[in-house]
CSV table of N, CA and C in Angstrom, one decimal:
chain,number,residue,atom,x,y,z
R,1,UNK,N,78.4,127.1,-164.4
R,1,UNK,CA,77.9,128.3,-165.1
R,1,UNK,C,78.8,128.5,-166.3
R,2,UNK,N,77.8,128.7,-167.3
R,2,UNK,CA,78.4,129.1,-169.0
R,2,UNK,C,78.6,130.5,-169.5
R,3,UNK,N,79.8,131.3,-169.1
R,3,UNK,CA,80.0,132.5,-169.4
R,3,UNK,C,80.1,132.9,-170.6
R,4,UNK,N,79.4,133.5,-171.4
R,4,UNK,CA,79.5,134.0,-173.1
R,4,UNK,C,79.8,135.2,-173.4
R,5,UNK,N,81.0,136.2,-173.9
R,5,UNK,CA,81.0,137.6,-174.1
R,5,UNK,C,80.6,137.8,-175.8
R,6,UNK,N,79.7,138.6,-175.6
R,6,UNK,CA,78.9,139.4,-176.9
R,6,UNK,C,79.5,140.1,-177.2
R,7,UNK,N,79.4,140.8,-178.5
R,7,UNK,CA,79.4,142.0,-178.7
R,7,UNK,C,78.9,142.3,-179.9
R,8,UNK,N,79.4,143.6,-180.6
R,8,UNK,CA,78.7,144.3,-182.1
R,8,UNK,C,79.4,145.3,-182.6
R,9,UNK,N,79.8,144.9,-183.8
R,9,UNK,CA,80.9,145.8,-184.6
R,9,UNK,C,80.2,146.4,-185.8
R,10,UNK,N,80.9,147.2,-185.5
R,10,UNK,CA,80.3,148.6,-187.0
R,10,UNK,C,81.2,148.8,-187.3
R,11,UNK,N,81.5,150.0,-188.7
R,11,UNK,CA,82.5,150.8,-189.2
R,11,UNK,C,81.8,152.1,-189.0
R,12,UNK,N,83.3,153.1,-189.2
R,12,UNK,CA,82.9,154.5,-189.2
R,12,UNK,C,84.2,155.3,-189.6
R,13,UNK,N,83.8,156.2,-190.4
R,13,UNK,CA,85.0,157.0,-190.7
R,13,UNK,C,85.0,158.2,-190.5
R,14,UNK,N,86.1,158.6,-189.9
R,14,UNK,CA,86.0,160.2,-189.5
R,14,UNK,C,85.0,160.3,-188.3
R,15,UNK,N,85.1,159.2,-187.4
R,15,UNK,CA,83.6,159.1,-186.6
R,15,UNK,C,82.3,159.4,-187.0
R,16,UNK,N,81.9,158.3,-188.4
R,16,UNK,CA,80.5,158.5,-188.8
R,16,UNK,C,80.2,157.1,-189.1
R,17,UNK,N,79.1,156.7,-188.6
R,17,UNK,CA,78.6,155.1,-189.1
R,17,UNK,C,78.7,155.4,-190.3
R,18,UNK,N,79.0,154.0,-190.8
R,18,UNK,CA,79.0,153.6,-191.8
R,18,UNK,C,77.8,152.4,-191.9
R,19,UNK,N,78.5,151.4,-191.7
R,19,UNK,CA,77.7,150.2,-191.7
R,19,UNK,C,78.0,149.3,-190.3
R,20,UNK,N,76.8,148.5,-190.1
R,20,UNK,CA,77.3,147.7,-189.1
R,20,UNK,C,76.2,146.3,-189.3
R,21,UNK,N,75.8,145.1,-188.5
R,21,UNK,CA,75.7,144.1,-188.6
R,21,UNK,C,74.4,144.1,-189.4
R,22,UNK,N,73.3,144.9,-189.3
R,22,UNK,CA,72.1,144.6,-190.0
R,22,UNK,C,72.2,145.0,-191.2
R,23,UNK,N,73.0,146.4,-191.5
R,23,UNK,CA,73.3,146.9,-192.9
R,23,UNK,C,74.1,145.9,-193.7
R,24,UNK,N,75.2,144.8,-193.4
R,24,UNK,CA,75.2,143.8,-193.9
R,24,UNK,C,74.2,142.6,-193.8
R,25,UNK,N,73.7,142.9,-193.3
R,25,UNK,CA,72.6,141.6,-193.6
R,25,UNK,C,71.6,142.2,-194.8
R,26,UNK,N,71.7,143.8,-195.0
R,26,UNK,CA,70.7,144.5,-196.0
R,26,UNK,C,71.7,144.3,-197.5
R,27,UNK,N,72.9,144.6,-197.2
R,27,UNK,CA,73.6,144.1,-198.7
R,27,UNK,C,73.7,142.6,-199.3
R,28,UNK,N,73.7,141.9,-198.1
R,28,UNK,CA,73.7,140.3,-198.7
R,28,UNK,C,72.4,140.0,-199.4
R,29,UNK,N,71.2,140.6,-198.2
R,29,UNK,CA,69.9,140.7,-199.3
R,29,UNK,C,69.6,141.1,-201.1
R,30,UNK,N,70.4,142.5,-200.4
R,30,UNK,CA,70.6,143.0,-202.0
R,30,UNK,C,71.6,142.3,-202.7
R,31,UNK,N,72.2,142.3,-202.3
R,31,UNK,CA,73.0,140.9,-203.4
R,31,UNK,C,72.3,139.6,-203.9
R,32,UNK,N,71.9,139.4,-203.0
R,32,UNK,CA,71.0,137.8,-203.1
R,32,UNK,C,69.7,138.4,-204.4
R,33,UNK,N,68.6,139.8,-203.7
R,33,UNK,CA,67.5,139.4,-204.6
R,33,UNK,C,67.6,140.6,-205.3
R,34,UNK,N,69.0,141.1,-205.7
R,34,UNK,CA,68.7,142.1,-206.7
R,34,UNK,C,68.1,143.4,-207.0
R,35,UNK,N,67.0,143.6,-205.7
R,35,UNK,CA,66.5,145.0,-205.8
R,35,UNK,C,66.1,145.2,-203.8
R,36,UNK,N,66.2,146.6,-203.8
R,36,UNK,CA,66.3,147.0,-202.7
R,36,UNK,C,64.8,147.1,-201.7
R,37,UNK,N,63.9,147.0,-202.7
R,37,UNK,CA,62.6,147.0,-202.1
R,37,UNK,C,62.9,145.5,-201.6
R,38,UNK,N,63.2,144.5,-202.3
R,38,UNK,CA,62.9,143.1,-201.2
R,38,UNK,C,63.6,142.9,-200.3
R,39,UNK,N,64.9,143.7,-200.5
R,39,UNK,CA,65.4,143.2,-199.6
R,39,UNK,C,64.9,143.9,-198.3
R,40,UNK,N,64.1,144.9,-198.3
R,40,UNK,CA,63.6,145.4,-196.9
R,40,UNK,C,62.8,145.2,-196.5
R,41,UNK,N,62.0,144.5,-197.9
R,41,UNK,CA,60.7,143.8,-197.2
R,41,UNK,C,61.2,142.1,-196.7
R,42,UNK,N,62.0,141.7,-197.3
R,42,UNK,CA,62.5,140.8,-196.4
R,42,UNK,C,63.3,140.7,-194.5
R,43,UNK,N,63.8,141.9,-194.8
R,43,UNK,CA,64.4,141.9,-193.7
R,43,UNK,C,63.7,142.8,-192.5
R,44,UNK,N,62.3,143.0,-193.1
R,44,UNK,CA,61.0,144.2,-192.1
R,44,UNK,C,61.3,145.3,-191.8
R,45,UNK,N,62.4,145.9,-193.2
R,45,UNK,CA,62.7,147.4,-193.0
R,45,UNK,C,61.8,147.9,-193.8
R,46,UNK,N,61.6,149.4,-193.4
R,46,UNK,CA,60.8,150.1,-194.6
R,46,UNK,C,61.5,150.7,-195.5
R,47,UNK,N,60.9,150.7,-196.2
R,47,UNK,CA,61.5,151.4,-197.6
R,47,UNK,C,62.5,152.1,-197.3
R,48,UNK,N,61.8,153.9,-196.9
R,48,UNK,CA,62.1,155.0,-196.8
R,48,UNK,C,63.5,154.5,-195.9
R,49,UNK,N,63.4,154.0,-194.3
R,49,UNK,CA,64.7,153.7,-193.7
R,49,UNK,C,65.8,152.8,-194.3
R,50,UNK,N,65.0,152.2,-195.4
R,50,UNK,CA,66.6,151.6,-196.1
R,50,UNK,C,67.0,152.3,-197.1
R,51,UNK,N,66.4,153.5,-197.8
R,51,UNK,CA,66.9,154.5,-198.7
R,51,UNK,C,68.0,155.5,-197.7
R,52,UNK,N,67.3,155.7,-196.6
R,52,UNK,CA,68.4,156.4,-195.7
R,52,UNK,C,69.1,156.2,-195.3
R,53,UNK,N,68.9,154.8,-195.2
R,53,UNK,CA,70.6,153.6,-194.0
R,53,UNK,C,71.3,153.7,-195.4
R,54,UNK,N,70.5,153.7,-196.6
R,54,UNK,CA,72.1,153.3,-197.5
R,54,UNK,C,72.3,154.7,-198.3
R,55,UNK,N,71.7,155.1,-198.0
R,55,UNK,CA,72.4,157.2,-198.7
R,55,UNK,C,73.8,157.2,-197.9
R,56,UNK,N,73.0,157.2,-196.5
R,56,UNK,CA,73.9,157.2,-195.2
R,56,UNK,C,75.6,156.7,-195.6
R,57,UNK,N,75.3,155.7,-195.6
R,57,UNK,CA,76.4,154.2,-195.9
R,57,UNK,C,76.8,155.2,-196.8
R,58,UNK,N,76.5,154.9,-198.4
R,58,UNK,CA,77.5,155.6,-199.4
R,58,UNK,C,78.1,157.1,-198.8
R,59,UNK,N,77.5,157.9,-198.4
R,59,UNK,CA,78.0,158.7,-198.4
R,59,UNK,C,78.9,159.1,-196.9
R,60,UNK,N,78.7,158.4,-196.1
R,60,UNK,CA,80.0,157.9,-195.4
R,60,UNK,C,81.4,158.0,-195.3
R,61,UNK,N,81.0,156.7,-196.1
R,61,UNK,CA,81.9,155.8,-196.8
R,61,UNK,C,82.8,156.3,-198.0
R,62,UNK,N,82.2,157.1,-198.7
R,62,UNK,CA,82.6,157.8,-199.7
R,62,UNK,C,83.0,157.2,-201.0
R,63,UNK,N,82.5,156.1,-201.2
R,63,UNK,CA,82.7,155.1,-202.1
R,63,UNK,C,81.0,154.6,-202.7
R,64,UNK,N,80.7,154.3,-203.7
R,64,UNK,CA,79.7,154.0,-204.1
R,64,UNK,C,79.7,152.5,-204.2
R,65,UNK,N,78.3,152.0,-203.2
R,65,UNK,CA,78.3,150.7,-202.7
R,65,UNK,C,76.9,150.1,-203.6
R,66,UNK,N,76.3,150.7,-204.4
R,66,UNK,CA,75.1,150.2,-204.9
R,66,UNK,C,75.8,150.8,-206.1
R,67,UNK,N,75.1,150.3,-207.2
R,67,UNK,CA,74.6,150.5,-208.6
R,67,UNK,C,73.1,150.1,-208.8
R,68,UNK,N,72.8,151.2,-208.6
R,68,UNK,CA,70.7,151.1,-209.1
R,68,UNK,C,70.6,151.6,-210.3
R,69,UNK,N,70.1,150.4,-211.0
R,69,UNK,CA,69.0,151.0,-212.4
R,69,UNK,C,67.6,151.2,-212.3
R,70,UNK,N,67.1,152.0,-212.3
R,70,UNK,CA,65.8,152.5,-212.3
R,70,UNK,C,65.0,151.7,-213.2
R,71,UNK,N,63.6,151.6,-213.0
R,71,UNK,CA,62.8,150.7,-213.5
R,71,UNK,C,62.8,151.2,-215.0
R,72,UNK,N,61.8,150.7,-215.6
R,72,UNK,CA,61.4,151.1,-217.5
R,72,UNK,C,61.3,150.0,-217.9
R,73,UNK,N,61.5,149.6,-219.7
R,73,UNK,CA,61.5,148.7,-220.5
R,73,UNK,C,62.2,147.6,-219.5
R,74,UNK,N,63.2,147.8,-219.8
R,74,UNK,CA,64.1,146.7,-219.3
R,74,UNK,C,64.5,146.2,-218.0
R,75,UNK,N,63.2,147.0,-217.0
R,75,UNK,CA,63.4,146.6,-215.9
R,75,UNK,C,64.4,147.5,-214.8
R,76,UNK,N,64.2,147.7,-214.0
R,76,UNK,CA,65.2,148.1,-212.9
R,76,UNK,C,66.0,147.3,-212.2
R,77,UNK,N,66.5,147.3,-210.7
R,77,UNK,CA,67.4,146.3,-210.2
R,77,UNK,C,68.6,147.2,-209.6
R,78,UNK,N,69.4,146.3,-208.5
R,78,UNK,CA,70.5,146.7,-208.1
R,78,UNK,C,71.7,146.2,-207.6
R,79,UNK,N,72.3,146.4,-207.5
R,79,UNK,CA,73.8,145.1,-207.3
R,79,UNK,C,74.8,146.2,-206.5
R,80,UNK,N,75.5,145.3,-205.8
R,80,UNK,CA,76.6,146.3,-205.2
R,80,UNK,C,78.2,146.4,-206.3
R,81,UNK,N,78.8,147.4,-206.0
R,81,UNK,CA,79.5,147.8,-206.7
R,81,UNK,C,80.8,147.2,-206.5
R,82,UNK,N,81.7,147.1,-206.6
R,82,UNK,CA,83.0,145.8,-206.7
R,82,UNK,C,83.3,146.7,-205.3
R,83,UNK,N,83.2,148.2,-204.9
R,83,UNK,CA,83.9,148.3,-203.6
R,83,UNK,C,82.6,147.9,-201.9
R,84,UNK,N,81.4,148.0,-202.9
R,84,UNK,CA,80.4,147.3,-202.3
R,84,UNK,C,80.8,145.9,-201.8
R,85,UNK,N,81.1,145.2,-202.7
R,85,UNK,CA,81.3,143.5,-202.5
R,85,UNK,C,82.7,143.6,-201.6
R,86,UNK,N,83.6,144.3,-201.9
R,86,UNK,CA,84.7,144.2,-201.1
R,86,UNK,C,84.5,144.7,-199.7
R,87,UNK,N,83.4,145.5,-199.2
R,87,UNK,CA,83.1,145.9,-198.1
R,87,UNK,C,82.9,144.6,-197.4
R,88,UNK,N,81.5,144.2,-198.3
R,88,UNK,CA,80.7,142.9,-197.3
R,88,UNK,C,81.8,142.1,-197.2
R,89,UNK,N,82.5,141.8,-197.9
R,89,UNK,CA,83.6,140.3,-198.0
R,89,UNK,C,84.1,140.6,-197.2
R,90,UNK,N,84.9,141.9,-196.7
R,90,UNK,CA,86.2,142.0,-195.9
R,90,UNK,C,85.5,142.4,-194.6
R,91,UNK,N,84.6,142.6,-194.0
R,91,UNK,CA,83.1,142.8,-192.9
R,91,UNK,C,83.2,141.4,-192.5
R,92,UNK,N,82.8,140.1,-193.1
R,92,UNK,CA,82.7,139.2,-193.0
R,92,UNK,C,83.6,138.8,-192.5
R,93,UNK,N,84.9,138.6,-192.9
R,93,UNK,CA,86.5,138.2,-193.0
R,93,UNK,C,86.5,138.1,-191.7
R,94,UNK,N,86.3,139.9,-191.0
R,94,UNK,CA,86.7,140.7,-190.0
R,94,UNK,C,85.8,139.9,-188.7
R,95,UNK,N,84.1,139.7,-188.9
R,95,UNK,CA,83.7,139.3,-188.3
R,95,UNK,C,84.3,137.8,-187.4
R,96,UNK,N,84.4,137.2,-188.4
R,96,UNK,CA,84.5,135.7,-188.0
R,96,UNK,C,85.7,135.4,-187.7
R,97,UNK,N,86.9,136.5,-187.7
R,97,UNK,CA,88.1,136.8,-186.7
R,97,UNK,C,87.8,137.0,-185.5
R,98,UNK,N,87.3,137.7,-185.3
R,98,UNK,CA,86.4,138.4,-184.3
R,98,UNK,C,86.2,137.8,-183.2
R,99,UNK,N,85.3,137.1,-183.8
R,99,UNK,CA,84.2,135.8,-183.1
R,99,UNK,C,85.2,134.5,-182.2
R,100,UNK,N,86.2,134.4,-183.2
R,100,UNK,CA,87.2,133.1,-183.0
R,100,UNK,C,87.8,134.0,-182.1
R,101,UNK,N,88.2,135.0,-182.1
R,101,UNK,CA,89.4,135.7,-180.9
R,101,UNK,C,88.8,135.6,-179.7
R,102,UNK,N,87.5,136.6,-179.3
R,102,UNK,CA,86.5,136.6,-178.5
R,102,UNK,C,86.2,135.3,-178.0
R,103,UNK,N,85.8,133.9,-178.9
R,103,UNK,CA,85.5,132.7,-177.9
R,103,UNK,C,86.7,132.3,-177.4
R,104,UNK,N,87.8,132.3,-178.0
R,104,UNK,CA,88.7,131.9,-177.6
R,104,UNK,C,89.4,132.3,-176.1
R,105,UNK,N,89.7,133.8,-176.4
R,105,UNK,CA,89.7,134.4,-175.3
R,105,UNK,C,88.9,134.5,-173.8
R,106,UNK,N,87.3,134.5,-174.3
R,106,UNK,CA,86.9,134.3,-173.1
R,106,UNK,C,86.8,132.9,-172.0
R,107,UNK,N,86.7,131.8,-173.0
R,107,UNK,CA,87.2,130.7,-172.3
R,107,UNK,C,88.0,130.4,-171.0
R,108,UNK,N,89.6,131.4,-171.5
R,108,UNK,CA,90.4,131.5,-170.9
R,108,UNK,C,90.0,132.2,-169.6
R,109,UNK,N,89.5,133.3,-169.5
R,109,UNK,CA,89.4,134.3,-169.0
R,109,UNK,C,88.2,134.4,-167.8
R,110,UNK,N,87.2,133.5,-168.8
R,110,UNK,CA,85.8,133.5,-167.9
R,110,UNK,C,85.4,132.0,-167.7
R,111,UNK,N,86.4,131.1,-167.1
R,111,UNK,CA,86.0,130.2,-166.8
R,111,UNK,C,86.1,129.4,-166.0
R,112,UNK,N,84.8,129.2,-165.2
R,112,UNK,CA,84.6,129.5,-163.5
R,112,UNK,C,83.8,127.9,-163.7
């Protein structure tokens, strides 16, 4: 028998979500395509709940994690903000610590 321990990590400050595993998969989107409508049509969020998950997030967080230009001549668009990218980076970092500690550990631990 192959014993596996899961789990799922968020942030929260002052005990308030912040962000957690899908809300980075919504910033890498937005990073990848630029605007926040695709990335929720990519990811089969709706609009409205990804305008909320990321109000949410910034205001949180207390840091401004998007830069939105509104549409017109030149087009609209969105990109994360350098403390934006520092979130997802150091999220990531943290994850895949994580992960290595966790398999590592349970190996030891759960191995029957």
């Amino acid at each position: 028998m192959r014993v596996e321990v899961k789990s799922k990590t968020w942030l929260e400050a002052d005990g308030k979500f912040i962000i957690g595993e899908h809300g980075i998969a919504l910033l890498e989107a937005i990073d990848e395509l630029g605007s926040i409508q695709q990335a929720a049509k990519q990811l089969g969020w709706g609009y409205r709940h990804t305008w909320g998950y990321l109000k949410n997030m910034e205001r949180n967080a207390g840091v401004p994690i998007l830069l939105v230009r509104h549409g017109g001549q030149s087009g609209g668009g969105t990109q994360l903000t350098p403390q934006g990218r520092k979130l997802l980076r150091d999220y990531k970092r943290l994850q895949k610590t994580l992960r290595a500690t966790i398999q590592r550990k349970s190996r030891l631990l759960f191995s029957y």
